Each structure stands twice: as structure tokens, then as C-alpha cells.
Amino acid sequence: MNQDYINIALADDDEDDRLFFTDAFDELKIQTRVTTYNDGVYLMDYLNSEDALLPNVLFLDLNMPRKTGMECLKEIKANPKFNDIAIAIYSTSASEEDIENTFIQGANIYIKKPDSFKKLKKALAEVVTINWQYHTSGLNKDNFLLRL
Amino acid sequence: MKVFVKFDFNAVCAKILSEKLDELDVKYKILGFGEVEFLEKLSSQKYDTFVQSLDNYHIEIVENQKSILVQKIKDTIVDMVFNEDANINVKTSAYLADALGHSYGYLSNLFSEVTYTSIENFIILQKIEYTKQLIIEGNLSLTEIAFKLNYSSVAHLSTQFKNTTGITPSAFQRIIAKRRAIQKK
């Protein structure tokens, strides 16, 4: 490992959600750098730019204007350049159909947006810790599925 | 046509390592657990070549004593989980302490400090990963997998799988199958 921090990105059109998200990482033991994008178009523009620093874990809101999380997911999975990014869906939806569909399309993690800041911190800590084990212990990322 | 391949990571890595070491043309001994002893002095030039040649395989030289010990703990655990012949009658804590020559308390604290998870959780994660691999290979039923991995019952394995991943073993199997079907298109 040349880096001892994890790069995290979030695309979400809700400003409050972005703020809570960034704050939640400040208190984790694992060092992280968090970048947020206001919607799917901004996110994909950045990822497709030539000198983009790709995140280790990317959180996608499903319902975003202009480009939805699902559209981003499909684009990302279609491009081998993004193979190393672990994708987490971060959504208010808890429909079994949504959840299973995103997994089938290649998402690694599905988090239903928690209803308290405390729970959010706990969920994000779990995601980052497990992702870290995949990252540092050579586990097979294709089999990485986690639902919180 | 599709086939599944099974890797023996230790064997693969040992092979790469010995190939790269042979290229260096120095005397060495591979001690196991990813430890290499050079029996003669290594020029810094050769050392750099060595580091670079391993870098292609994402193998890196661990320089920190703590990381080395943590890596040994991980290797020992992986060996225990994947190797059925490993002594299953010994408690994990005793086995680790014995194999690595440190008290379990020390190993456990060090492990948590470096990896952000506990030895217990790491063992569970390894077992669940192995379960996933066996599910995908499709030769064993979940009951047989539970038996193979020393779970007291298939219910125990299912519960642990669900607690660790948030989904059931059958949902996992279904998702992976559908994912494959999409990728084929």
C-alpha cells in the first residue's frame, strides 16, 4: 500500500445528505478523503477526465436528476478502467427489487440511508472496515456483496 | 466454454518469488510465511531490481515489524480455514499463539491496531469468503459446505453468512448467477 488513507466519493443531489456523509467520516479510525458530487453528470465527468484520482469506494444515490445512480453504475461497470472501484448504493429505497437489481448490475454494497447520524456513522465505519479487508488481504472483489 | 479455476495463492506467490529471486543470481532461502533470507549481501541496485520486479505482481516488501507479524497471523488463519487437514481440535487462539510464538492477547491487540478489525472477525470473513467461492463452484450443497468448514449446523453457517454480508446464501447465489447472465450478453 502506497497510501494509508482511503479515497471516498459520493454523488448525491441532496445537500444535507452530502454534509452528514462528510461529517460521519471525520470521526472514523481509518483515514479517509471524501469528495462529493452534486449529481451523476458531475461525477461521471470527473471520473472520465484524464487525470482523475479514482475513489476506492464510490457511494451512489439512486434518485438524482440528469443522471441516476443506476445509469452511473452501468456506465462504470462497462468501463474496465473503473474495475478497482468498490461501488456502494446509498439510497432511501428499501425495495427488495431495487436492492437485488443494483447487486446484479455490479454494485458491491447497498446501504439504506439510516435515520440517525449515529447509525450512519456505524454503517459507514462497517463499509470502510470491510472494504479495507478486501483491499489489504487480497480477497476476491467480485464476491464482495454487503447489505446494511 | 467456461471453466472455473482454483488458485493456491501460496503456491502461486512462492513460484513468482523464487523465479524473481533466481533472476537476481544471489543465494537465498525462502522461509515460508512470505519470509526470504538472503545468504549473501545484496547490492542496493539488485535490491531495487527485486522490489521493482515484484511490483508488477503487486507483491511488496513489508518493512515494518508489526505488519510482518500481522501478515503472519493472516497467513496462518487463511491456512487454517482453507486447509482441511489443519488441526481442528485445537482452539484458534492456542493454535495462533503456538504457531507464532507470542501470547494470543498480544497478537489480538496488534492485529486490531493494524487491520481495524479483530482476529475473530477476520476468521469469520475468511470462512464466509470461502463459502462464497464454494457456492459459486457449485459442487457442494450448503449443508456440505457447513460440514467442510466445521460449522455445527447449516443454520449456523446461514446465520453467520447473513450477519456478515446482509444477504442470505441463496440470495448471493441468485445474484451472482444473474450477474453472470448479464455479462454474457
XYZ file of C-alpha atoms in Angstrom:
333
model
C 0.000 0.000 0.000
C 1.453 3.287 -1.022
C -1.355 5.208 0.623
C -2.584 4.870 4.155
C -5.885 6.590 3.604
C -8.948 5.598 1.620
C -10.437 7.740 -1.110
C -14.198 8.029 -0.824
C -16.564 9.706 -3.265
C -20.289 10.376 -3.036
C -22.740 11.513 -5.698
C -25.958 12.816 -4.135
C -28.160 15.744 -5.113
C -29.314 16.371 -1.531
C -27.086 18.916 0.193
C -27.922 17.792 3.746
C -27.152 14.188 2.911
C -23.779 15.209 1.498
C -22.992 17.175 4.642
C -23.931 14.373 7.068
C -21.957 11.969 4.952
C -18.761 14.031 5.042
C -19.107 14.682 8.783
C -19.588 10.995 9.541
C -16.179 10.149 8.114
C -14.358 12.697 10.239
C -14.718 10.528 13.304
C -13.619 7.179 11.851
C -10.371 5.486 12.847
C -9.433 4.720 9.250
C -8.088 7.765 7.454
C -10.306 8.832 4.582
C -10.509 11.587 1.993
C -14.033 12.369 0.965
C -15.110 14.107 -2.236
C -18.745 14.803 -3.101
C -20.541 15.477 -6.383
C -23.912 17.161 -6.781
C -25.242 14.689 -9.312
C -24.389 11.835 -11.632
C -23.283 14.049 -14.503
C -20.697 15.891 -12.395
C -19.471 12.561 -11.061
C -19.075 10.873 -14.450
C -17.430 13.959 -15.949
C -14.842 13.815 -13.214
C -14.278 10.042 -13.397
C -13.881 10.212 -17.173
C -11.425 13.092 -17.032
C -7.907 12.030 -17.834
C -6.117 12.752 -14.570
C -8.984 11.697 -12.297
C -7.934 10.226 -8.980
C -10.265 7.236 -8.769
C -12.000 6.604 -5.445
C -11.557 3.305 -3.578
C -15.210 3.348 -2.625
C -17.887 5.246 -4.528
C -21.298 5.926 -2.975
C -24.183 6.497 -5.371
C -27.580 7.925 -4.565
C -30.168 6.246 -6.793
C -32.566 9.123 -7.408
C -30.675 12.016 -8.923
C -31.758 14.449 -11.641
C -29.965 14.423 -15.021
C -28.301 11.046 -14.445
C -29.493 8.440 -11.916
C -27.306 6.270 -9.739
C -28.303 3.242 -11.771
C -27.131 4.918 -15.003
C -23.801 5.796 -13.361
C -23.457 2.217 -12.109
C -23.978 0.775 -15.586
C -21.511 3.208 -17.174
C -18.891 2.474 -14.533
C -19.280 -1.275 -14.830
C -18.970 -1.056 -18.619
C -15.540 0.572 -18.379
C -12.621 -1.648 -17.277
C -10.740 1.455 -16.122
C -13.058 1.511 -13.106
C -12.674 -2.160 -12.141
C -10.985 -1.407 -8.831
C -13.698 0.893 -7.503
C -15.994 -0.684 -4.923
C -19.497 0.640 -5.525
C -21.921 1.360 -2.730
C -25.529 2.288 -3.396
C -26.709 4.826 -0.855
C -30.438 5.243 -1.123
C -33.661 5.868 0.758
C -35.268 2.996 -1.108
C -35.533 -0.323 0.674
C -37.344 -2.132 -2.096
C -36.047 -5.658 -2.484
C -36.245 -5.260 -6.230
C -34.027 -2.145 -6.244
C -31.537 -3.819 -3.960
C -31.227 -7.007 -5.935
C -31.097 -5.139 -9.239
C -28.186 -2.948 -8.203
C -26.273 -6.001 -6.973
C -26.911 -7.764 -10.252
C -25.680 -4.707 -12.153
C -22.436 -4.932 -10.224
C -22.828 -2.900 -7.023
C -20.859 -4.277 -4.069
C -22.697 -2.619 -1.230
C -26.235 -1.451 -0.590
C -26.918 0.935 2.273
C -30.352 2.186 3.074
C -29.855 5.775 4.281
C -30.055 5.480 8.082
C -32.483 7.661 10.035
C -29.907 8.943 12.512
C -26.392 10.314 12.358
C -25.205 7.697 14.841
C -26.437 4.855 12.660
C -24.925 6.497 9.602
C -21.505 6.593 11.255
C -21.843 2.962 12.252
C -22.841 1.882 8.731
C -20.055 3.835 7.035
C -17.489 2.519 9.516
C -18.579 -1.009 8.671
C -18.334 -0.410 4.937
C -14.882 1.112 5.146
C -13.569 -1.567 7.505
C -14.777 -4.457 5.364
C -13.591 -2.770 2.189
C -10.210 -2.364 3.844
C -10.016 -6.121 4.436
C -10.746 -6.787 0.760
C -8.169 -4.189 -0.166
C -5.367 -5.444 2.102
C -5.983 -9.186 2.203
C -6.339 -9.945 -1.483
C -9.926 -11.127 -1.236
C -11.934 -11.591 -4.429
C -13.790 -8.323 -5.045
C -16.196 -9.992 -7.469
C -17.695 -11.766 -4.490
C -17.925 -8.635 -2.364
C -21.594 -8.119 -1.544
C -22.728 -6.300 1.559
C -26.138 -5.077 2.546
C -26.677 -2.781 5.512
C -16.969 -22.835 -22.850
C -16.410 -21.765 -19.287
C -14.284 -23.375 -16.636
C -13.607 -22.498 -13.041
C -10.055 -22.347 -11.870
C -8.974 -22.650 -8.296
C -5.906 -20.796 -7.102
C -3.488 -21.868 -4.482
C -2.295 -18.366 -3.705
C 0.583 -19.523 -1.568
C 1.926 -21.770 -4.304
C 1.496 -19.086 -6.966
C 3.269 -16.466 -4.895
C 6.067 -18.811 -3.875
C 6.635 -19.647 -7.546
C 6.797 -15.999 -8.599
C 9.063 -15.231 -5.682
C 11.557 -17.974 -6.441
C 11.585 -17.061 -10.136
C 12.353 -13.429 -9.368
C 14.973 -14.416 -6.792
C 16.660 -16.736 -9.277
C 16.903 -13.860 -11.737
C 18.846 -11.881 -9.128
C 21.548 -14.505 -9.021
C 22.119 -14.421 -5.286
C 21.949 -17.129 -2.651
C 18.689 -17.091 -0.732
C 16.374 -19.211 1.325
C 12.570 -18.977 1.340
C 11.488 -19.498 4.920
C 7.732 -19.741 4.350
C 5.168 -17.204 5.582
C 6.481 -14.877 2.893
C 9.870 -14.605 4.570
C 13.029 -14.588 2.483
C 16.526 -14.744 3.853
C 19.413 -13.553 1.679
C 22.510 -15.612 2.372
C 24.868 -13.051 0.878
C 24.980 -9.306 0.781
C 22.577 -7.739 -1.667
C 23.690 -4.655 -3.596
C 21.237 -1.789 -3.413
C 20.956 -1.994 -7.191
C 19.857 -5.619 -7.017
C 17.529 -4.806 -4.163
C 15.834 -2.135 -6.273
C 15.519 -4.513 -9.225
C 13.973 -7.067 -6.894
C 11.472 -4.577 -5.496
C 10.531 -3.473 -8.996
C 10.145 -6.950 -10.441
C 7.772 -7.860 -7.598
C 5.857 -4.650 -8.007
C 4.468 -5.948 -11.337
C 2.689 -8.639 -9.356
C 1.589 -6.238 -6.620
C 3.873 -8.026 -4.224
C 5.598 -5.617 -1.902
C 8.308 -5.913 0.662
C 6.989 -5.394 4.133
C 9.414 -3.380 6.130
C 7.596 -2.822 9.335
C 7.871 -5.491 12.065
C 4.255 -5.061 13.101
C 2.999 -5.508 9.541
C 5.138 -8.614 9.203
C 3.597 -10.213 12.252
C 0.089 -9.232 11.152
C 0.770 -10.788 7.758
C 1.885 -13.980 9.509
C -1.313 -14.010 11.540
C -3.359 -13.617 8.357
C -1.434 -16.355 6.558
C -1.873 -18.718 9.485
C -5.605 -18.019 9.600
C -6.027 -18.491 5.844
C -4.101 -21.727 6.105
C -6.363 -22.910 8.930
C -9.552 -22.040 7.067
C -8.574 -23.395 3.663
C -6.562 -26.382 4.759
C -8.870 -29.121 5.975
C -6.026 -31.112 7.434
C -5.109 -28.353 9.833
C -5.668 -29.450 13.378
C -9.294 -28.652 14.088
C -9.295 -29.860 17.654
C -7.065 -27.056 18.841
C -8.600 -23.701 19.709
C -7.721 -20.946 17.255
C -6.210 -18.776 19.963
C -3.932 -21.569 21.156
C -3.049 -22.511 17.584
C -2.050 -18.951 16.650
C -0.098 -18.386 19.846
C 1.729 -21.650 19.348
C 2.455 -21.121 15.647
C 3.726 -17.564 16.051
C 5.354 -17.704 19.451
C 3.503 -14.794 21.033
C 0.663 -14.694 23.533
C -2.786 -14.547 21.995
C -3.515 -11.310 23.860
C -0.540 -9.642 22.234
C -1.396 -10.946 18.764
C -5.011 -9.949 19.132
C -4.247 -6.366 20.188
C -1.654 -5.919 17.476
C -3.997 -7.305 14.833
C -6.821 -4.934 15.764
C -4.463 -1.982 15.829
C -3.132 -2.600 12.315
C -6.150 -4.005 10.472
C -9.047 -2.167 12.206
C -10.771 -5.495 12.738
C -10.430 -8.331 15.240
C -8.885 -11.746 14.639
C -12.304 -13.294 15.310
C -13.959 -11.130 12.646
C -11.172 -11.799 10.209
C -11.621 -15.557 10.624
C -15.367 -15.217 10.054
C -14.735 -13.090 6.966
C -12.330 -15.682 5.567
C -14.779 -18.508 6.191
C -17.602 -16.585 4.540
C -15.371 -15.766 1.553
C -14.517 -19.442 1.241
C -18.213 -20.283 1.468
C -18.918 -17.841 -1.381
C -16.254 -19.472 -3.512
C -17.683 -22.939 -2.836
C -21.231 -21.758 -3.567
C -20.093 -20.370 -6.927
C -18.186 -23.525 -7.838
C -21.482 -25.301 -7.234
C -20.171 -28.755 -6.385
C -21.296 -28.788 -2.774
C -24.634 -28.133 -1.121
C -24.735 -25.577 1.681
C -25.039 -28.433 4.166
C -21.870 -29.982 2.792
C -20.096 -26.615 2.899
C -21.126 -26.144 6.531
C -19.695 -29.569 7.337
C -16.483 -28.898 5.433
C -15.902 -25.616 7.265
C -16.647 -27.140 10.659
C -19.887 -25.336 11.388
C -22.057 -27.146 13.900
C -25.052 -26.838 11.567
C -26.117 -25.397 8.240
C -28.286 -22.919 10.179
C -25.207 -21.607 11.966
C -23.430 -21.027 8.649
C -26.510 -19.372 7.106
C -26.884 -17.036 10.073
C -23.225 -16.087 10.040
C -23.359 -15.521 6.284
C -26.393 -13.263 6.665
C -24.860 -11.365 9.585
C -21.617 -10.777 7.710
C -22.945 -9.879 4.270
C -26.527 -8.759 4.966
C -27.859 -11.237 2.417
C -28.680 -14.942 2.556
C -26.538 -17.602 0.860
C -29.330 -18.322 -1.617
C -29.727 -14.613 -2.484
C -25.961 -14.464 -3.009
C -26.107 -17.438 -5.351
C -29.029 -15.933 -7.283
C -27.353 -12.518 -7.644
C -24.064 -13.943 -8.880
C -25.881 -16.182 -11.384
C -27.897 -13.248 -12.773
C -24.789 -11.065 -12.897
C -23.038 -13.705 -14.973
C -26.038 -13.960 -17.293
C -25.873 -10.198 -17.952
C -22.124 -10.232 -18.562
C -22.562 -12.970 -21.160
C -24.871 -10.815 -23.268
